[in-house]
């Protein structure tokens, strides 16, 4: 059990960060830096220095940090991303760079390197990706040749190239993944070491406030005590071990970016009058450009919070859950930002408006720390095992739990989420019978559908906890209990409908001969019936979001 920061300390960190951003990072400066394609190194160093010390949340107490747990990290990452995903990426890169050491390092290595992140605020980089090894890291070509002396290994010579490395041109230390005789291994390399150079900053689509550079290692010598953990061949395991946690961070970036864009769209829609009234009163606007995105972001948040709580409870690496959270949040964040541009009309298409920048920034979250397609594959493969182990019952069991929840709390969307889960169990069983997961398209679409269903279940549970007044003390409280329940009903209906229609597409589309009575198995009637009340719920959520924006504007005005 990792209790992390106390609630007051978390709120203090979030408030200090907000205050720093209001004082030092007005929109006009962020837009200017984006246009100049400039990494504001001094600002990042102040964020990770005595002035703000935001990196301390991520560093364990014993190495001089504040020892934040996964929940704290999610809240802080969401907050940083709402300010700027490029700046947030720089902090993330330091934490990713120190992660192989935190996970697999010897006590001496942790003291020597991780404590520098806390005490000196050094910037680190995480050097895994190579020009020809991205999603498939095992294809790496960078080598680590042992150097012997007195009959044992005294050091290594690293040679190769790394691609797209955040903080690559500015970090003091880099964790480099290289192929040693015993297999892929991490090495901690001082960036000033002879033979270690970097390329020019990449000219990127977004996160232009972050530094991204290629790294070149030309026979770079490191002492043997810089091999993380002191044993070769542990690199991929050490990378895997933190995926649940690191993907949660990027999930929080998607959430923070998505909501930052949507908040602006909602505020704009209250002011912008067209055809005799503000846009926020027009269903054709709100029910397409605001409500669905708010709902999907909150489903993602529910998945993030559940995963964070479980990680903090010691439930293990949770790679599949981390992938579900990342997939839901980054896809929803990107769609929300796109909708926010549309919501601003022509203005949204100009550099002058932050939504345009946010859209370019949030796009990266679907690519780094594992692409969306790799997330789909991870989710599908992980849950496929559960499906087989449970003889097809995994999602029927999940559905039954949601049915019990519905009996207890009828208005939180658990009924429609249960319909979706039953349909998923049936779809997976049909895939097993037809051996359809051999088709990669089917496998990856299954990953997407699993995430949708799990997000629906998570949001229903979160809405129920909110109704019962039992949300975690550190949980976000953007939506109140009635609004969360409404969002959950909308989301669960969408999950059920998506399951029913996508199942037909996949099963019939792959010429699966054994379709049988597909409608009965997928519960199509129940799916259709569950849609009742959808528009009224969308009306209600649109009004709640608009009221909330009004309240925020009034509070700001009076404060
Ligand atoms: C701005 C930025 C910052 C980054 N920061 C870092 C960093 O700090 N450290 C670091 O190590 N890396 C970093 N990366 C690298 C990032 O993690 C990789 O770009 C990412 O993992 C994808 O690898 P790739 O670019 O080689 O694409 P590829 O792996 O070649 O993928 C290309 C496309 O093919 C798809 N694909 C790949 N494999 C499969 C498959 N088996 N089946 C179906 N589809 C597949 C992918 O989803 C993607 O759509 C960064 C990248 C960017 C752009």
Coordinates of N, CA and C in Angstrom, one line a residue, residues 261-478:
X261 N -8.7 21.9 -23.6 CA -9.3 22.4 -24.9 C -10.8 22.5 -24.7
X262 N -11.4 21.5 -24.1 CA -12.9 21.5 -24.0 C -13.4 22.7 -23.1
X263 N -12.6 22.9 -22.0 CA -13.0 24.1 -21.2 C -13.0 25.4 -22.0
X264 N -12.1 25.5 -22.9 CA -12.0 26.7 -23.7 C -13.2 26.7 -24.6
X265 N -13.6 25.6 -25.2 CA -14.7 25.5 -26.1 C -16.0 25.9 -25.4
X266 N -16.2 25.4 -24.2 CA -17.4 25.6 -23.4 C -17.5 27.1 -23.1
X267 N -16.3 27.7 -22.6 CA -16.3 29.1 -22.3 C -16.7 29.9 -23.5
X268 N -16.1 29.6 -24.7 CA -16.4 30.3 -25.9 C -17.8 30.2 -26.3
X269 N -18.4 29.0 -26.1 CA -19.8 28.8 -26.5 C -20.8 29.6 -25.7
X270 N -20.4 30.1 -24.5 CA -21.3 30.9 -23.7 C -21.3 32.3 -24.2
X271 N -20.2 32.7 -24.9 CA -20.1 34.1 -25.3 C -20.5 34.3 -26.8
X272 N -20.2 33.2 -27.6 CA -20.4 33.4 -29.0 C -21.9 33.2 -29.4
X273 N -22.4 34.3 -30.0 CA -23.9 34.3 -30.3 C -24.0 34.1 -31.8
X274 N -24.7 33.1 -32.2 CA -25.1 32.9 -33.6 C -26.5 32.6 -33.7
X275 N -27.2 33.0 -34.8 CA -28.6 32.8 -35.0 C -29.4 33.1 -33.7
X276 N -29.1 34.2 -33.1 CA -30.0 34.8 -32.1 C -29.7 34.2 -30.7
X277 N -28.7 33.4 -30.5 CA -28.5 32.9 -29.1 C -27.1 32.3 -29.0
X278 N -26.6 32.1 -27.7 CA -25.3 31.6 -27.6 C -25.2 30.2 -28.0
X279 N -24.0 29.8 -28.5 CA -23.8 28.4 -29.0 C -24.1 27.4 -28.0
X280 N -23.9 27.7 -26.7 CA -24.0 26.7 -25.6 C -25.5 26.3 -25.5
X281 N -26.4 27.1 -26.1 CA -27.8 26.7 -26.0 C -28.3 25.9 -27.2
X282 N -27.4 25.6 -28.1 CA -27.8 24.9 -29.4 C -27.4 23.5 -29.4
X283 N -28.4 22.6 -29.3 CA -28.2 21.2 -29.2 C -27.2 20.6 -30.3
X284 N -27.4 21.2 -31.5 CA -26.6 20.6 -32.6 C -25.1 20.9 -32.4
X285 N -24.8 21.9 -31.6 CA -23.5 22.3 -31.2 C -23.0 21.5 -30.0
X286 N -23.7 21.6 -28.9 CA -23.3 20.9 -27.7 C -23.3 19.4 -27.7
X287 N -24.3 18.8 -28.4 CA -24.4 17.4 -28.4 C -23.4 16.7 -29.4
X288 N -22.7 17.5 -30.2 CA -21.7 17.0 -31.0 C -20.3 17.4 -30.6
X289 N -20.2 18.6 -30.2 CA -18.8 19.2 -30.0 C -18.4 19.2 -28.5
X290 N -19.4 19.1 -27.6 CA -19.0 19.2 -26.2 C -19.3 17.9 -25.4
X291 N -20.6 17.5 -25.4 CA -21.0 16.5 -24.5 C -20.3 15.1 -24.7
X292 N -20.3 14.6 -26.0 CA -19.7 13.3 -26.1 C -18.2 13.3 -25.6
X293 N -17.5 14.4 -25.8 CA -16.1 14.5 -25.4 C -15.9 14.5 -23.9
X294 N -16.8 15.3 -23.3 CA -16.8 15.4 -21.8 C -17.0 14.0 -21.2
X295 N -17.9 13.3 -21.8 CA -18.3 11.9 -21.4 C -17.1 11.0 -21.5
X296 N -16.5 11.0 -22.7 CA -15.4 10.0 -23.0 C -14.2 10.4 -22.1
X297 N -14.0 11.7 -21.9 CA -12.9 12.0 -21.0 C -13.1 11.5 -19.6
X298 N -14.4 11.6 -19.1 CA -14.6 11.2 -17.8 C -14.6 9.7 -17.6
X299 N -15.0 9.0 -18.7 CA -14.8 7.5 -18.7 C -13.3 7.2 -18.5
X300 N -12.5 7.9 -19.3 CA -11.0 7.7 -19.2 C -10.6 8.0 -17.8
X301 N -11.1 9.1 -17.2 CA -10.6 9.4 -15.9 C -11.0 8.3 -14.9
X302 N -12.2 7.8 -15.1 CA -12.6 6.7 -14.2 C -11.6 5.5 -14.3
X303 N -11.2 5.2 -15.5 CA -10.3 4.1 -15.7 C -8.9 4.4 -15.1
X304 N -8.5 5.7 -15.2 CA -7.2 6.1 -14.7 C -7.3 6.0 -13.1
X305 N -8.3 6.5 -12.5 CA -8.4 6.6 -11.1 C -8.4 5.1 -10.5
X306 N -9.2 4.3 -11.2 CA -9.2 2.9 -10.7 C -7.9 2.2 -10.8
X307 N -7.2 2.5 -11.9 CA -5.9 1.9 -12.0 C -4.9 2.4 -11.0
X308 N -5.0 3.8 -10.8 CA -4.1 4.4 -9.8 C -4.3 3.8 -8.4
X309 N -5.6 3.7 -8.1 CA -5.9 3.1 -6.7 C -5.4 1.7 -6.6
X310 N -5.5 0.9 -7.7 CA -5.0 -0.5 -7.6 C -3.5 -0.5 -7.5
X311 N -2.9 0.3 -8.3 CA -1.4 0.4 -8.3 C -0.9 0.7 -6.9
X312 N -1.6 1.7 -6.3 CA -1.2 2.1 -4.9 C -1.6 1.1 -3.9
X313 N -2.5 0.2 -4.2 CA -2.9 -0.8 -3.3 C -1.9 -2.0 -3.5
X314 N -1.0 -1.9 -4.4 CA 0.0 -3.0 -4.5 C -0.4 -4.1 -5.5
X315 N -1.3 -3.8 -6.4 CA -1.9 -4.8 -7.3 C -1.0 -5.3 -8.4
X316 N 0.3 -4.8 -8.4 CA 1.2 -5.2 -9.5 C 1.3 -4.3 -10.6
X317 N 2.0 -4.7 -11.7 CA 2.3 -3.8 -12.7 C 1.1 -3.2 -13.5
X318 N 0.1 -4.0 -13.6 CA -1.2 -3.6 -14.3 C -0.9 -3.0 -15.7
X319 N -0.2 -3.7 -16.5 CA 0.1 -3.2 -17.8 C -1.1 -3.1 -18.7
X320 N -2.0 -4.0 -18.6 CA -3.2 -4.0 -19.4 C -4.1 -2.8 -19.0
X321 N -4.2 -2.6 -17.7 CA -5.1 -1.5 -17.2 C -4.5 -0.2 -17.5
X322 N -3.1 -0.1 -17.4 CA -2.4 1.1 -17.8 C -2.7 1.4 -19.3
X323 N -2.7 0.3 -20.1 CA -2.9 0.5 -21.5 C -4.4 1.0 -21.8
X324 N -5.3 0.4 -21.1 CA -6.7 0.8 -21.2 C -6.9 2.3 -20.9
X325 N -6.2 2.7 -19.8 CA -6.3 4.1 -19.4 C -5.7 5.0 -20.4
X326 N -4.5 4.6 -20.9 CA -3.8 5.5 -21.8 C -4.6 5.6 -23.1
X327 N -5.1 4.4 -23.6 CA -5.8 4.4 -24.8 C -7.1 5.3 -24.8
X328 N -7.9 5.1 -23.7 CA -9.1 5.8 -23.6 C -8.8 7.3 -23.5
X329 N -7.9 7.7 -22.6 CA -7.7 9.1 -22.3 C -7.0 9.8 -23.5
X330 N -6.1 9.2 -24.2 CA -5.4 9.9 -25.2 C -6.2 10.0 -26.5
X331 N -7.0 9.0 -26.8 CA -7.9 9.0 -27.9 C -9.0 10.1 -27.6
X332 N -9.5 10.1 -26.4 CA -10.6 11.1 -26.0 C -10.0 12.5 -26.0
X333 N -8.8 12.6 -25.5 CA -8.2 13.9 -25.4 C -7.9 14.5 -26.8
X334 N -7.5 13.7 -27.7 CA -7.2 14.2 -29.1 C -8.5 14.5 -29.8
X335 N -9.6 13.7 -29.6 CA -10.9 14.0 -30.2 C -11.5 15.3 -29.6
X336 N -11.3 15.4 -28.3 CA -11.9 16.6 -27.6 C -11.2 17.9 -28.2
X337 N -9.9 17.8 -28.4 CA -9.2 19.0 -28.8 C -9.6 19.3 -30.3
X338 N -9.8 18.3 -31.1 CA -10.2 18.5 -32.4 C -11.6 19.2 -32.4
X339 N -12.5 18.7 -31.6 CA -13.9 19.3 -31.4 C -13.8 20.7 -31.0
X340 N -12.8 21.0 -30.1 CA -12.7 22.4 -29.6 C -12.3 23.3 -30.7
X341 N -11.5 22.9 -31.6 CA -11.2 23.7 -32.8 C -12.4 24.0 -33.6
X342 N -13.2 23.0 -33.8 CA -14.4 23.1 -34.6 C -15.4 24.0 -33.8
X343 N -15.4 23.9 -32.5 CA -16.3 24.7 -31.7 C -16.0 26.2 -31.8
X344 N -14.7 26.5 -32.1 CA -14.3 27.9 -32.3 C -14.5 28.4 -33.7
X345 N -14.9 27.6 -34.6 CA -15.1 28.0 -36.0 C -13.8 28.4 -36.6
X346 N -13.8 29.5 -37.4 CA -12.6 30.0 -38.1 C -11.5 30.4 -37.1
X347 N -11.9 30.9 -36.0 CA -10.9 31.4 -35.0 C -10.1 30.2 -34.5
X348 N -10.7 29.1 -34.3 CA -10.0 27.9 -33.8 C -9.0 27.4 -34.7
X349 N -9.0 27.9 -36.0 CA -8.1 27.4 -37.0 C -6.8 28.3 -37.0
X350 N -6.8 29.2 -36.1 CA -5.6 30.2 -36.2 C -4.7 29.9 -35.0
X351 N -3.4 30.3 -35.2 CA -2.4 30.1 -34.1 C -2.7 31.0 -32.9
X352 N -3.6 32.0 -33.1 CA -3.8 32.9 -32.0 C -4.6 32.2 -30.8
X353 N -5.3 31.2 -31.2 CA -6.2 30.5 -30.2 C -5.6 29.2 -29.7
X354 N -5.6 29.1 -28.3 CA -4.9 28.0 -27.7 C -5.4 26.6 -28.1
X355 N -6.6 26.5 -28.5 CA -7.1 25.2 -28.9 C -6.4 24.6 -30.1
X356 N -5.9 25.5 -31.0 CA -5.2 25.0 -32.1 C -3.8 24.4 -31.7
X357 N -3.2 25.1 -30.7 CA -1.9 24.5 -30.2 C -2.2 23.3 -29.4
X358 N -3.2 23.3 -28.5 CA -3.5 22.1 -27.7 C -3.7 20.9 -28.6
X359 N -4.4 21.1 -29.7 CA -4.7 20.0 -30.6 C -3.4 19.3 -31.1
X360 N -2.5 20.2 -31.5 CA -1.2 19.7 -32.0 C -0.4 19.0 -30.9
X361 N -0.5 19.6 -29.7 CA 0.3 19.1 -28.6 C -0.3 17.7 -28.1
X362 N -1.6 17.6 -28.0 CA -2.1 16.4 -27.4 C -2.0 15.2 -28.3
X363 N -1.8 15.5 -29.6 CA -1.6 14.4 -30.6 C -0.5 13.4 -30.3
X364 N 0.5 14.0 -29.6 CA 1.7 13.1 -29.3 C 1.3 12.0 -28.4
X365 N 0.3 12.2 -27.5 CA 0.0 11.2 -26.5 C -0.5 9.9 -27.1
X366 N -1.0 10.0 -28.4 CA -1.4 8.7 -29.0 C -0.2 8.0 -29.6
X367 N 1.0 8.6 -29.6 CA 2.2 8.0 -30.2 C 3.2 7.6 -29.2
X368 N 3.6 8.5 -28.2 CA 4.7 8.1 -27.4 C 4.2 7.2 -26.2
X369 N 5.2 6.6 -25.5 CA 4.9 5.6 -24.5 C 4.0 4.5 -25.0
X370 N 4.1 4.1 -26.2 CA 3.3 3.0 -26.9 C 2.2 3.7 -27.7
X371 N 2.2 3.4 -29.0 CA 1.2 4.0 -29.8 C -0.2 3.4 -29.5
X372 N -1.2 4.0 -30.0 CA -2.6 3.5 -29.7 C -2.8 2.1 -30.3
X373 N -2.1 1.8 -31.4 CA -2.3 0.5 -32.0 C -1.6 -0.6 -31.1
X374 N -0.5 -0.2 -30.5 CA 0.2 -1.1 -29.6 C -0.6 -1.2 -28.3
X375 N -1.3 -0.2 -27.9 CA -2.2 -0.3 -26.7 C -3.3 -1.3 -27.1
X376 N -3.9 -1.2 -28.3 CA -5.0 -2.1 -28.6 C -4.5 -3.5 -28.6
X377 N -3.3 -3.7 -29.1 CA -2.7 -5.1 -29.1 C -2.5 -5.6 -27.7
X378 N -1.9 -4.7 -26.8 CA -1.6 -5.1 -25.4 C -2.9 -5.5 -24.7
X379 N -4.0 -4.6 -24.9 CA -5.2 -4.9 -24.2 C -5.9 -6.2 -24.7
X380 N -5.9 -6.3 -26.0 CA -6.5 -7.5 -26.6 C -5.8 -8.8 -26.2
X381 N -4.5 -8.8 -26.2 CA -3.8 -10.0 -25.9 C -4.0 -10.3 -24.4
X382 N -3.9 -9.3 -23.6 CA -4.0 -9.5 -22.1 C -5.4 -10.1 -21.8
X383 N -6.4 -9.5 -22.3 CA -7.8 -9.9 -21.9 C -8.2 -11.2 -22.6
X384 N -7.5 -11.5 -23.8 CA -7.8 -12.7 -24.4 C -7.5 -13.9 -23.5
X385 N -6.3 -13.7 -22.8 CA -5.9 -14.8 -21.9 C -7.0 -15.0 -20.8
X386 N -7.5 -13.8 -20.3 CA -8.6 -13.9 -19.3 C -9.8 -14.6 -19.8
X387 N -10.1 -14.3 -21.1 CA -11.3 -14.9 -21.7 C -11.1 -16.4 -21.8
X388 N -10.0 -16.9 -22.2 CA -9.7 -18.3 -22.3 C -9.7 -19.0 -20.9
X389 N -9.0 -18.3 -20.0 CA -8.9 -18.9 -18.6 C -10.2 -19.1 -18.0
X390 N -11.1 -18.1 -18.3 CA -12.4 -18.2 -17.6 C -13.5 -18.9 -18.4
X391 N -13.0 -19.6 -19.5 CA -13.9 -20.3 -20.4 C -15.0 -19.4 -20.9
X392 N -14.6 -18.2 -21.3 CA -15.6 -17.3 -21.9 C -16.4 -16.5 -21.0
X393 N -16.1 -16.6 -19.7 CA -17.0 -16.0 -18.7 C -16.5 -14.6 -18.1
X394 N -15.3 -14.2 -18.5 CA -14.7 -13.1 -17.9 C -15.6 -11.9 -17.9
X395 N -16.1 -11.5 -19.1 CA -16.9 -10.3 -19.2 C -18.4 -10.6 -18.8
X396 N -18.8 -11.9 -18.9 CA -20.2 -12.1 -18.3 C -20.1 -11.9 -16.8
X397 N -19.0 -12.3 -16.2 CA -18.9 -12.0 -14.7 C -18.8 -10.5 -14.4
X398 N -18.1 -9.8 -15.3 CA -18.0 -8.3 -15.1 C -19.5 -7.8 -15.2
X399 N -20.2 -8.3 -16.2 CA -21.6 -7.8 -16.5 C -22.5 -8.1 -15.3
X400 N -22.3 -9.3 -14.7 CA -23.1 -9.6 -13.5 C -22.8 -8.7 -12.3
X401 N -21.6 -8.3 -12.2 CA -21.3 -7.3 -11.1 C -21.9 -6.0 -11.4
X402 N -21.9 -5.6 -12.7 CA -22.5 -4.3 -13.0 C -24.1 -4.4 -12.8
X403 N -24.6 -5.6 -13.0 CA -26.1 -5.7 -12.8 C -26.4 -5.6 -11.3
X404 N -25.5 -6.1 -10.5 CA -25.7 -6.0 -9.0 C -25.6 -4.5 -8.7
X405 N -24.7 -3.8 -9.3 CA -24.5 -2.4 -9.0 C -25.8 -1.6 -9.4
X406 N -26.3 -2.0 -10.5 CA -27.5 -1.4 -11.1 C -28.7 -1.6 -10.1
X407 N -28.8 -2.8 -9.5 CA -29.8 -3.0 -8.5 C -29.7 -2.1 -7.3
X408 N -28.5 -1.8 -7.0 CA -28.2 -1.0 -5.8 C -28.4 0.5 -6.1
X409 N -27.9 0.9 -7.3 CA -27.9 2.3 -7.7 C -28.4 2.4 -9.2
X410 N -29.7 2.5 -9.4 CA -30.2 2.3 -10.7 C -29.9 3.4 -11.7
X411 N -29.4 4.5 -11.3 CA -29.3 5.6 -12.3 C -27.8 5.9 -12.8
X412 N -26.9 5.0 -12.5 CA -25.5 5.3 -12.8 C -25.0 4.6 -14.1
X413 N -26.0 4.1 -14.9 CA -25.6 3.5 -16.2 C -25.0 2.1 -16.2
X414 N -25.1 1.5 -15.0 CA -24.5 0.2 -14.8 C -25.3 -0.9 -15.7
X415 N -26.6 -0.6 -15.9 CA -27.4 -1.6 -16.7 C -26.9 -1.6 -18.1
X416 N -26.7 -0.5 -18.7 CA -26.2 -0.4 -20.1 C -24.8 -0.9 -20.2
X417 N -24.0 -0.6 -19.2 CA -22.6 -1.1 -19.2 C -22.6 -2.6 -19.1
X418 N -23.5 -3.2 -18.4 CA -23.6 -4.7 -18.3 C -24.0 -5.3 -19.6
X419 N -24.9 -4.6 -20.3 CA -25.3 -5.1 -21.7 C -24.1 -5.1 -22.6
X420 N -23.3 -4.1 -22.5 CA -22.1 -4.0 -23.3 C -21.1 -5.1 -23.0
X421 N -21.0 -5.4 -21.6 CA -20.0 -6.4 -21.2 C -20.5 -7.8 -21.7
X422 N -21.8 -8.1 -21.6 CA -22.3 -9.4 -22.1 C -22.0 -9.5 -23.6
X423 N -22.3 -8.4 -24.3 CA -22.1 -8.5 -25.8 C -20.6 -8.7 -26.1
X424 N -19.7 -8.1 -25.3 CA -18.3 -8.3 -25.5 C -17.9 -9.8 -25.2
X425 N -18.5 -10.4 -24.2 CA -18.2 -11.8 -23.9 C -18.6 -12.7 -25.1
X426 N -19.8 -12.3 -25.6 CA -20.3 -13.1 -26.8 C -19.4 -12.9 -28.0
X427 N -19.0 -11.7 -28.2 CA -18.1 -11.4 -29.4 C -16.8 -12.2 -29.3
X428 N -16.2 -12.1 -28.1 CA -14.9 -12.8 -27.9 C -15.1 -14.3 -28.1
X429 N -16.2 -14.8 -27.6 CA -16.5 -16.3 -27.8 C -16.6 -16.6 -29.3
X430 N -17.3 -15.8 -30.0 CA -17.5 -16.0 -31.4 C -16.1 -15.9 -32.1
X431 N -15.3 -15.0 -31.7 CA -13.9 -14.9 -32.2 C -13.1 -16.2 -32.0
X432 N -13.3 -16.7 -30.7 CA -12.6 -18.0 -30.4 C -13.1 -19.1 -31.3
X433 N -14.4 -19.2 -31.4 CA -14.9 -20.3 -32.2 C -14.5 -20.2 -33.6
X434 N -14.5 -19.0 -34.2 CA -14.1 -18.8 -35.6 C -12.6 -18.6 -35.8
X435 N -11.8 -18.7 -34.7 CA -10.4 -18.5 -34.7 C -10.1 -17.1 -35.4
X436 N -10.8 -16.1 -35.1 CA -10.7 -14.8 -35.8 C -9.6 -13.9 -35.3
X437 N -9.1 -14.2 -34.1 CA -8.0 -13.3 -33.6 C -6.7 -13.6 -34.4
X438 N -6.7 -14.6 -35.3 CA -5.6 -14.7 -36.2 C -5.5 -13.5 -37.1
X439 N -6.7 -12.9 -37.3 CA -6.8 -11.7 -38.2 C -6.4 -10.5 -37.3
X440 N -5.3 -9.8 -37.6 CA -4.8 -8.8 -36.7 C -5.8 -7.6 -36.6
X441 N -6.5 -7.4 -37.7 CA -7.5 -6.3 -37.6 C -8.5 -6.6 -36.5
X442 N -9.0 -7.8 -36.5 CA -10.0 -8.2 -35.5 C -9.4 -8.1 -34.1
X443 N -8.2 -8.6 -34.0 CA -7.5 -8.6 -32.6 C -7.5 -7.1 -32.1
X444 N -7.0 -6.2 -33.0 CA -6.8 -4.8 -32.5 C -8.2 -4.1 -32.3
X445 N -9.2 -4.4 -33.1 CA -10.5 -3.8 -32.8 C -11.0 -4.4 -31.5
X446 N -10.8 -5.6 -31.2 CA -11.2 -6.2 -29.9 C -10.6 -5.4 -28.8
X447 N -9.3 -5.0 -29.0 CA -8.6 -4.2 -27.9 C -9.4 -2.9 -27.7
X448 N -9.8 -2.3 -28.8 CA -10.5 -1.0 -28.7 C -11.9 -1.2 -28.0
X449 N -12.5 -2.3 -28.3 CA -13.9 -2.5 -27.7 C -13.8 -2.9 -26.3
X450 N -12.7 -3.7 -25.9 CA -12.5 -4.0 -24.5 C -12.3 -2.7 -23.7
X451 N -11.5 -1.8 -24.2 CA -11.2 -0.6 -23.5 C -12.6 0.2 -23.3
X452 N -13.4 0.2 -24.4 CA -14.7 0.9 -24.3 C -15.5 0.3 -23.2
X453 N -15.6 -1.0 -23.1 CA -16.4 -1.7 -22.1 C -15.9 -1.4 -20.7
X454 N -14.6 -1.5 -20.6 CA -14.0 -1.4 -19.3 C -14.1 0.1 -18.8
X455 N -14.0 1.0 -19.7 CA -14.3 2.4 -19.4 C -15.7 2.7 -18.9
X456 N -16.6 2.0 -19.6 CA -18.0 2.1 -19.2 C -18.3 1.6 -17.8
X457 N -17.7 0.5 -17.5 CA -17.8 -0.1 -16.1 C -17.2 0.8 -15.1
X458 N -16.0 1.3 -15.4 CA -15.3 2.1 -14.5 C -16.1 3.4 -14.2
X459 N -16.7 4.0 -15.2 CA -17.4 5.3 -15.0 C -18.7 5.0 -14.2
X460 N -19.3 3.9 -14.4 CA -20.5 3.5 -13.6 C -20.2 3.4 -12.2
X461 N -19.0 2.7 -11.9 CA -18.6 2.5 -10.5 C -18.2 3.8 -9.9
X462 N -17.6 4.7 -10.7 CA -17.2 6.0 -10.1 C -18.4 6.8 -9.8
X463 N -19.4 6.8 -10.7 CA -20.6 7.6 -10.5 C -21.4 7.0 -9.2
X464 N -21.3 5.7 -9.0 CA -22.0 5.1 -7.9 C -21.2 5.6 -6.6
X465 N -19.9 5.6 -6.6 CA -19.2 6.0 -5.5 C -19.4 7.5 -5.2
X466 N -19.6 8.3 -6.2 CA -19.8 9.7 -6.0 C -21.2 9.9 -5.4
X467 N -22.2 9.1 -5.8 CA -23.5 9.2 -5.2 C -23.5 8.8 -3.7
X468 N -22.7 7.8 -3.4 CA -22.6 7.4 -2.0 C -21.7 8.2 -1.2
X469 N -21.1 9.3 -1.8 CA -20.1 10.1 -1.1 C -18.8 9.4 -0.8
X470 N -18.5 8.4 -1.6 CA -17.3 7.6 -1.3 C -16.2 7.8 -2.3
X471 N -16.1 8.9 -3.0 CA -15.0 9.0 -4.0 C -13.7 9.1 -3.1
X472 N -12.6 8.6 -3.7 CA -11.3 8.7 -3.0 C -11.0 10.2 -2.6
X473 N -10.5 10.4 -1.5 CA -10.2 11.8 -1.0 C -9.4 12.6 -2.1
X474 N -8.5 12.0 -2.8 CA -7.7 12.7 -3.8 C -8.4 12.8 -5.1
X475 N -9.6 12.2 -5.3 CA -10.2 12.1 -6.6 C -10.6 13.5 -7.1
X476 N -10.6 13.6 -8.4 CA -11.0 14.8 -9.1 C -12.5 15.0 -8.8
X477 N -12.9 16.3 -8.7 CA -14.4 16.5 -8.4 C -14.9 17.5 -9.4
X478 N -14.4 17.5 -10.6 CA -14.9 18.4 -11.7 C -16.4 18.3 -11.9

